[in-house]
PDB file of C-alpha atoms in Angstrom:
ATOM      1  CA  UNK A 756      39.564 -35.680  -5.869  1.00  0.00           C
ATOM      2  CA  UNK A 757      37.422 -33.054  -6.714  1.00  0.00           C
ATOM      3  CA  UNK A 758      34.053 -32.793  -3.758  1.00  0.00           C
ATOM      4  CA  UNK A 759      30.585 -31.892  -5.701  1.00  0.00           C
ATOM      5  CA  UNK A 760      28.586 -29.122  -3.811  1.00  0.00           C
ATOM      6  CA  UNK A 761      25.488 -30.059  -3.324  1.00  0.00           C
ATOM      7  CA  UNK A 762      22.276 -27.208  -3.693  1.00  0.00           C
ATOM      8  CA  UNK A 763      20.804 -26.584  -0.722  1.00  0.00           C
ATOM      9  CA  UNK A 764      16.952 -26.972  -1.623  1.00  0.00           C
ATOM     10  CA  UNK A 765      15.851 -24.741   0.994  1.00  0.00           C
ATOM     11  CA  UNK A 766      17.588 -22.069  -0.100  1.00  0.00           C
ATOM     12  CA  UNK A 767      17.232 -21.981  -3.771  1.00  0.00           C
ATOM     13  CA  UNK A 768      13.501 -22.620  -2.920  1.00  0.00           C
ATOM     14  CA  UNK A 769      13.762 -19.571  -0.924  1.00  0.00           C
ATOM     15  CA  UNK A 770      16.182 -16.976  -3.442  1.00  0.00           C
ATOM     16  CA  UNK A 771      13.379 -18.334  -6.454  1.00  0.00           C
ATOM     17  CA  UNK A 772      10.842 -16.904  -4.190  1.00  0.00           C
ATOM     18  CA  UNK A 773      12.709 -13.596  -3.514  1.00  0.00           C
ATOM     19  CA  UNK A 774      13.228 -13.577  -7.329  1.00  0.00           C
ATOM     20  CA  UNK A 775       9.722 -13.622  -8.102  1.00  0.00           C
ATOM     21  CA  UNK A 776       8.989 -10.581  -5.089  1.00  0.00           C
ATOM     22  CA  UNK A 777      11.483  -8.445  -6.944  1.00  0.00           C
ATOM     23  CA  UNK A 778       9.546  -9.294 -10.369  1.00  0.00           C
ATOM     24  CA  UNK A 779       6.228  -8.419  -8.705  1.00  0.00           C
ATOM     25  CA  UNK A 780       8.094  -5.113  -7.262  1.00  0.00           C
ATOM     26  CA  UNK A 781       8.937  -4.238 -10.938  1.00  0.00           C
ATOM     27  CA  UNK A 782       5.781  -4.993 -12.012  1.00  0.00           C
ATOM     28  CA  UNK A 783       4.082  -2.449  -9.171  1.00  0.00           C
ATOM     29  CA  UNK A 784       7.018   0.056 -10.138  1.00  0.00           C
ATOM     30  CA  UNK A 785       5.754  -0.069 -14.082  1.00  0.00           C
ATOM     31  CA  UNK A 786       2.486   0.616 -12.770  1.00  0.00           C
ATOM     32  CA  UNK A 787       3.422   3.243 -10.780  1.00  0.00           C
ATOM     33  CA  UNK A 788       5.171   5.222 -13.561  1.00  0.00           C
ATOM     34  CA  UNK A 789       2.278   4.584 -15.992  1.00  0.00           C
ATOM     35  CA  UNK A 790      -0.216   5.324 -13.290  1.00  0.00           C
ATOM     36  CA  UNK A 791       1.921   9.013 -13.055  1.00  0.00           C
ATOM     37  CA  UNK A 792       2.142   9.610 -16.613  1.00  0.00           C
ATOM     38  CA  UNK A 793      -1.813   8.857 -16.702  1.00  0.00           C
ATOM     39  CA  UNK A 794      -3.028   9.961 -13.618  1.00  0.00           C
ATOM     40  CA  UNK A 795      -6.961  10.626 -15.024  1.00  0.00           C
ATOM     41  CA  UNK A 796      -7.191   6.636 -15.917  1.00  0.00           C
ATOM     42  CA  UNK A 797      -5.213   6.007 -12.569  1.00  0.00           C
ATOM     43  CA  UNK A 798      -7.826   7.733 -10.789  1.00  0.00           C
ATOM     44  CA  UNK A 799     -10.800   5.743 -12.296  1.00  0.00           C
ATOM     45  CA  UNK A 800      -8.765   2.671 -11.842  1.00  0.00           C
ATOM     46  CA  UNK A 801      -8.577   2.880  -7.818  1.00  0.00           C
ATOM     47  CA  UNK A 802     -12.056   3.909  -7.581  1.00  0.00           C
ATOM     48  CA  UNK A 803     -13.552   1.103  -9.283  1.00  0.00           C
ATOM     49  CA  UNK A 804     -10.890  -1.071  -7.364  1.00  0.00           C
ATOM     50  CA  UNK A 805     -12.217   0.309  -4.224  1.00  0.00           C
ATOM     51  CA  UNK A 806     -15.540   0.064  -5.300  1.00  0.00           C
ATOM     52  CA  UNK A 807     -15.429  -3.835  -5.957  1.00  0.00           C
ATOM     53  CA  UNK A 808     -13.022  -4.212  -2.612  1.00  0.00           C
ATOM     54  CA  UNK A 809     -16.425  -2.422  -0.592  1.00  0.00           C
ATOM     55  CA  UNK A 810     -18.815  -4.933  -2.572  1.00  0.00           C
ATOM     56  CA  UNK A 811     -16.657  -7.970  -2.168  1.00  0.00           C
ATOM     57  CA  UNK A 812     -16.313  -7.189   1.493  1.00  0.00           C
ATOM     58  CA  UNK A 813     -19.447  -6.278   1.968  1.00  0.00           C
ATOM     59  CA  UNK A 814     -20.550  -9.796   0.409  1.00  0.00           C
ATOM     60  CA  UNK A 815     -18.504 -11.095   2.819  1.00  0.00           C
ATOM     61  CA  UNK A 816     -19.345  -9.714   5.474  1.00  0.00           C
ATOM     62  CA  UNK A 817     -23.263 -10.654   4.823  1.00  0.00           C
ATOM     63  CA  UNK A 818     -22.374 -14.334   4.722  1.00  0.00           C
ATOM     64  CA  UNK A 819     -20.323 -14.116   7.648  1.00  0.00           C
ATOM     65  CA  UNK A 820     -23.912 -12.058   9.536  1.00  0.00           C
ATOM     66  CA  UNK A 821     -26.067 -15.214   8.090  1.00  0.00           C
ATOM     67  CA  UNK A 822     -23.773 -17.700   9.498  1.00  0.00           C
ATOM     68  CA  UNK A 823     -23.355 -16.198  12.837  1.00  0.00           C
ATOM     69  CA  UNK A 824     -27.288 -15.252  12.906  1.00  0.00           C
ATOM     70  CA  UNK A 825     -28.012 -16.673  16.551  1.00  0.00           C
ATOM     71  CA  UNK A 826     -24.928 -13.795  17.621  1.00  0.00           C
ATOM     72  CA  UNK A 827     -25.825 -10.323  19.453  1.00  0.00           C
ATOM     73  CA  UNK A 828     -24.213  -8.886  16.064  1.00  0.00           C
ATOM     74  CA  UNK A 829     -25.657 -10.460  13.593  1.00  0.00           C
ATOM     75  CA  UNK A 830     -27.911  -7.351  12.657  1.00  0.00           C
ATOM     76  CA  UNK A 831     -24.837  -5.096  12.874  1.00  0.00           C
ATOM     77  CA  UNK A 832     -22.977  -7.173  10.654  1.00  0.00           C
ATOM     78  CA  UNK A 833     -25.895  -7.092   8.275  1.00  0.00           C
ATOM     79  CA  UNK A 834     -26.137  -3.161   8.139  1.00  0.00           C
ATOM     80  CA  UNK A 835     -22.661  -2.768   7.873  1.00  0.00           C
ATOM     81  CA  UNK A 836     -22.355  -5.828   5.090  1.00  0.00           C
ATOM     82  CA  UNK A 837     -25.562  -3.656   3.555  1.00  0.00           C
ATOM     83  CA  UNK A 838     -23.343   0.040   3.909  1.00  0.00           C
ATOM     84  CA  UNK A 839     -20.282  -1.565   2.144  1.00  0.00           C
ATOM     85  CA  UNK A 840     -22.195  -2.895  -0.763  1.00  0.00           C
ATOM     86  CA  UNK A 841     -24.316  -0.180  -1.540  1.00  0.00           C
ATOM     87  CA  UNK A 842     -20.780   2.003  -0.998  1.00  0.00           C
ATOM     88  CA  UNK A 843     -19.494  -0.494  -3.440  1.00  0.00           C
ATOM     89  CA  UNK A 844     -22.467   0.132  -6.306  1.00  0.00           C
ATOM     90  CA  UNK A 845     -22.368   3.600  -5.555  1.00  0.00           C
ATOM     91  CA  UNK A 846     -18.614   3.930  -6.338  1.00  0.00           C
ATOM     92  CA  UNK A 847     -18.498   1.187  -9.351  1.00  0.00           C
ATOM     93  CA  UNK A 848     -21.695   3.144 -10.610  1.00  0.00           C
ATOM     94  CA  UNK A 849     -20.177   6.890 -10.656  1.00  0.00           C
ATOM     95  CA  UNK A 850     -16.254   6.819 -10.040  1.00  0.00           C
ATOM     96  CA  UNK A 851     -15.980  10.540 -10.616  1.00  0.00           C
ATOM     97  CA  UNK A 852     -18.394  11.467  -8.405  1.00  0.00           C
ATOM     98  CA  UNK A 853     -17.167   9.096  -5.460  1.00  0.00           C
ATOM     99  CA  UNK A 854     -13.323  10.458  -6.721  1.00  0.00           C
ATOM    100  CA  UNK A 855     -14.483  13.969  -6.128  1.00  0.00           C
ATOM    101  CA  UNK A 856     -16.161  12.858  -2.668  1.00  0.00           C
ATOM    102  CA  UNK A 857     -12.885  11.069  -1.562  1.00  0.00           C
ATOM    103  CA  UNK A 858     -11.195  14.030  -3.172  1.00  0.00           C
ATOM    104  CA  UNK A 859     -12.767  16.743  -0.651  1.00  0.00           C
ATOM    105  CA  UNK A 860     -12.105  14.443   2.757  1.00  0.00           C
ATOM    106  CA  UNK A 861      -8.327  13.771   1.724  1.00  0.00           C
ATOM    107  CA  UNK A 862      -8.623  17.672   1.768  1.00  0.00           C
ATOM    108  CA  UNK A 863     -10.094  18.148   4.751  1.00  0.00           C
ATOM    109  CA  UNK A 864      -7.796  15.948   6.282  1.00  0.00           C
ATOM    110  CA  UNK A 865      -4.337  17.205   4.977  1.00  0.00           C
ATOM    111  CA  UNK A 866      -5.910  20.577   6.515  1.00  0.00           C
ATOM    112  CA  UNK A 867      -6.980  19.465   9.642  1.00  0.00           C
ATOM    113  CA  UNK A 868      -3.765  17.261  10.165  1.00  0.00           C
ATOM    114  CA  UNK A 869      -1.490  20.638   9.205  1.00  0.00           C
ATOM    115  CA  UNK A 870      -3.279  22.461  11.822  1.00  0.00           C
ATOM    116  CA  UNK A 871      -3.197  20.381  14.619  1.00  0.00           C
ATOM    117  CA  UNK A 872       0.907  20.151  13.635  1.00  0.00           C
ATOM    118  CA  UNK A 873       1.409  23.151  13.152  1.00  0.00           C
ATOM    119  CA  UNK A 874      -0.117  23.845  17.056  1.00  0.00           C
ATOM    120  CA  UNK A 875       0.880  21.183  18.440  1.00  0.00           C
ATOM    121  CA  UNK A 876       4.691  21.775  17.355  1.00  0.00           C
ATOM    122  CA  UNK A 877       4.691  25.760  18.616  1.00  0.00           C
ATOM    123  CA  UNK A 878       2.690  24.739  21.764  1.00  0.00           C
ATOM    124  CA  UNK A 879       4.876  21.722  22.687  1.00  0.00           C
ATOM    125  CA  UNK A 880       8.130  22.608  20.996  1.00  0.00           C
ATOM    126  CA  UNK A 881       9.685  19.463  21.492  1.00  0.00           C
ATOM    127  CA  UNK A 882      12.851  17.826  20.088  1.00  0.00           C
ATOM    128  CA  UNK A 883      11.181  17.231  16.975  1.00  0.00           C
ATOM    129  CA  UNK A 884      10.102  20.702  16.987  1.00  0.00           C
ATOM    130  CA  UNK A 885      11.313  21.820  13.193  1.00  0.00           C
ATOM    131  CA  UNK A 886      10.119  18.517  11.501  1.00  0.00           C
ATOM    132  CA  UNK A 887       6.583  18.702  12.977  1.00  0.00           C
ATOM    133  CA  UNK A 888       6.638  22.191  12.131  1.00  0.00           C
ATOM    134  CA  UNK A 889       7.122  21.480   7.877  1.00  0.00           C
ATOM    135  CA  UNK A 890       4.547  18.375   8.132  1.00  0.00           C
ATOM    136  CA  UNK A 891       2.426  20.611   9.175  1.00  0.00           C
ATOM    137  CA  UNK A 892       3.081  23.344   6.984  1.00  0.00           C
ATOM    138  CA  UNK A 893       3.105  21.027   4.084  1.00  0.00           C
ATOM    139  CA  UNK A 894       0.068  19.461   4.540  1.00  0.00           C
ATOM    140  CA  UNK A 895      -1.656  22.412   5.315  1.00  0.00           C
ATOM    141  CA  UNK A 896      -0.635  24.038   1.491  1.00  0.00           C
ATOM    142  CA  UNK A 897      -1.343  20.585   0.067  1.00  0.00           C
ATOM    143  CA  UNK A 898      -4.873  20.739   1.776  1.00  0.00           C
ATOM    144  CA  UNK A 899      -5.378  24.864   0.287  1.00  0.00           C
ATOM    145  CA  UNK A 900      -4.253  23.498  -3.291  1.00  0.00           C
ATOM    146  CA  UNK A 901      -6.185  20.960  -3.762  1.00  0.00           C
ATOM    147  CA  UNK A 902      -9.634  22.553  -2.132  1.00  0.00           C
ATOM    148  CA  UNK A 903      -8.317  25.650  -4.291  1.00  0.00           C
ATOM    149  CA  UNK A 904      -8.807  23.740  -7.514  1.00  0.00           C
ATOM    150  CA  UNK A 905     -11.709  21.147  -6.533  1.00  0.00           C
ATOM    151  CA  UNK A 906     -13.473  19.498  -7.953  1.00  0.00           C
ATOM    152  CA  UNK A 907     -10.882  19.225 -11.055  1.00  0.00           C
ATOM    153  CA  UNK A 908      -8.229  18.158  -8.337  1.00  0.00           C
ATOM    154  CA  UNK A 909     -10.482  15.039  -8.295  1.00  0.00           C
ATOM    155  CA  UNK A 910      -9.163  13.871 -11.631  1.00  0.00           C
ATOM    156  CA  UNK A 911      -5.258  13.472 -10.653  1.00  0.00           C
ATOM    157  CA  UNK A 912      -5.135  13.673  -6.979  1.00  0.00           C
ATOM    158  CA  UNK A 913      -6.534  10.281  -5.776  1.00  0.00           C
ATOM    159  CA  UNK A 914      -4.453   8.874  -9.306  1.00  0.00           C
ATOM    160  CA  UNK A 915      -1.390  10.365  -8.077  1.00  0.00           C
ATOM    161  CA  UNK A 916      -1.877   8.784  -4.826  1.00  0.00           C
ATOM    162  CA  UNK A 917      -2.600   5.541  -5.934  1.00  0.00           C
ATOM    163  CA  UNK A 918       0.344   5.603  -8.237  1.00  0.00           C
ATOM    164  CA  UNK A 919       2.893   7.016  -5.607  1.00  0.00           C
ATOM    165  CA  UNK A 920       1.970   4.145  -3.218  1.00  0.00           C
ATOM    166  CA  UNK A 921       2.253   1.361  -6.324  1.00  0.00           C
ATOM    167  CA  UNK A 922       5.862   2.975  -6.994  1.00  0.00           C
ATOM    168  CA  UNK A 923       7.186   3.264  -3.465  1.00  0.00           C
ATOM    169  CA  UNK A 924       5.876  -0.223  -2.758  1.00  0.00           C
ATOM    170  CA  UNK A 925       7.547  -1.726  -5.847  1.00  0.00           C
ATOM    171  CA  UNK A 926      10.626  -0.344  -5.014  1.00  0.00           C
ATOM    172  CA  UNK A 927      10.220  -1.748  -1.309  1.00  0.00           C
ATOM    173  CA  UNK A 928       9.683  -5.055  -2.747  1.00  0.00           C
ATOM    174  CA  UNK A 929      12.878  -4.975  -5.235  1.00  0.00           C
ATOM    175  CA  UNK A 930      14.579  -3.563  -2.307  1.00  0.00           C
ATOM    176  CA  UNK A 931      13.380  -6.385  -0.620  1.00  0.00           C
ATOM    177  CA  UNK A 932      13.892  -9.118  -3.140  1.00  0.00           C
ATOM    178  CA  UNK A 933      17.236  -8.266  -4.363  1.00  0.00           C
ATOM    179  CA  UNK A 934      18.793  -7.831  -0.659  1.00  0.00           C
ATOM    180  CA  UNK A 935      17.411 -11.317   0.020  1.00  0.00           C
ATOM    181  CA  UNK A 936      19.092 -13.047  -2.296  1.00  0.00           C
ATOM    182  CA  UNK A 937      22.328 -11.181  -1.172  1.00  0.00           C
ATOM    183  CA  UNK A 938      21.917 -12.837   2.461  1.00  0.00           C
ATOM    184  CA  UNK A 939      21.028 -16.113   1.077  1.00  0.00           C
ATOM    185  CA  UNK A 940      23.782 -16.297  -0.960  1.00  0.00           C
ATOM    186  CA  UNK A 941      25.743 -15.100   1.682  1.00  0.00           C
ATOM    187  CA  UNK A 942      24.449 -17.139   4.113  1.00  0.00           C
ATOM    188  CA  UNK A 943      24.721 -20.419   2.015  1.00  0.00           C
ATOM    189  CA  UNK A 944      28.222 -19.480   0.748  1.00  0.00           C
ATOM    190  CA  UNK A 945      29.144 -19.315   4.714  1.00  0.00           C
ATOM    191  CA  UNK A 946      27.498 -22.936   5.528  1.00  0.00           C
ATOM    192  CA  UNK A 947      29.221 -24.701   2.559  1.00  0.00           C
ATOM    193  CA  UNK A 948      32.749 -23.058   3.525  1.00  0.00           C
ATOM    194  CA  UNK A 949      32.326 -25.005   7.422  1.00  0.00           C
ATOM    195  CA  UNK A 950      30.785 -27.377   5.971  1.00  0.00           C
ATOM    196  CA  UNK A 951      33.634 -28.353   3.492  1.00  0.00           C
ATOM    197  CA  UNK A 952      35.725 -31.196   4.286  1.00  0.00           C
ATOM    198  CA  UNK A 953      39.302 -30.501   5.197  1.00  0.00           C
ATOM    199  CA  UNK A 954      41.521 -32.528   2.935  1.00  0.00           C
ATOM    200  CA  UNK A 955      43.633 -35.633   4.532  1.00  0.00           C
ATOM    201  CA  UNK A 956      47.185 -35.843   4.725  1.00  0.00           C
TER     202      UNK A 956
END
């Protein structure tokens, strides 16, 4: 007599959910690739996406001050609440402005990161000695360029950023998703073979 296999709810409820993180990983991996092609929009996209994230948060944080207003931080959490949303209606207000802002510190910081690599790998010369070395070098150039061609590098840069980080998480998230499934299936494929009655002589 043939023995029905029953579904394991638990499992399907879990490889439908791992389905739908590998859809959201295509969806971030589209984005990416459109956000490369168009890297001037991309750019105005993540500013104005920053821009509401420091008003939201800054809203936010202002409640969170009124509620807690018999605290010892209640009027640091209003100036800082105050900082984020004017940051926000700053940024929201002129995106190519704040771009070209965010622009020059990502500068500063690729060349003040290469230098202190670049030192710290000849002065400590440790076993990762050759790898500190190229970070260094690498974001040192990458620091040169884009001052070199500021404040036009504020059109693409912070876009190609953005984009990069939408495409490599997408593909962590398929990555993710799709391997998943794999051990589920595995894993439920190896509970219904114990599982399975041994037929009767």
């Amino acid at each position: 007599m043939a023995v029905h296999k029953a579904e394991n709810p638990e499992a399907a409820k879990l490889s439908r959910d791992l389905g739908w993180l590998a859809a959201l990983g295509v969806i971030l991996v589209i984005a990416g690739l459109v956000g490369l092609i168009y890297t001037g929009l991309a750019t105005l996209t993540s500013m104005i996406l920053f821009g509401w994230l420091l008003l939201v948060g800054g809203v936010v944080g202002l409640l969170h001050a009124v509620q807690a207003r018999g605290s010892n931080f209640f009027w640091l959490g209003v100036v800082v609440a105050a900082l984020n949303i004017a940051a926000g209606v700053v940024v929201i207000g002129r995106p190519e402005a704040a771009a070209a802002a965010l622009t020059m510190f990502a500068a500063l910081l690729f060349l003040t990161g290469g230098v202190f690599r670049l030192v710290g790998s000849l002065v400590v010369r440790g076993p990762q000695f050759g790898w500190t070395l190229v970070q260094g070098a690498f974001g040192l150039l990458l620091g040169i360029l884009v001052l070199a061609s500021w404040p036009s590098s504020s059109k693409y840069v912070i876009g190609c950023f953005f984009s990069l980080s939408l495409l490599f998480d997408g593909l962590g998230l398929i990555a993710t998703g799709f391997g998943g499934r794999k051990i589920v299936g595995m894993v439920t494929e190896q509970h219904e073979a114990v599982a399975k009655p041994t037929p009767s002589e």
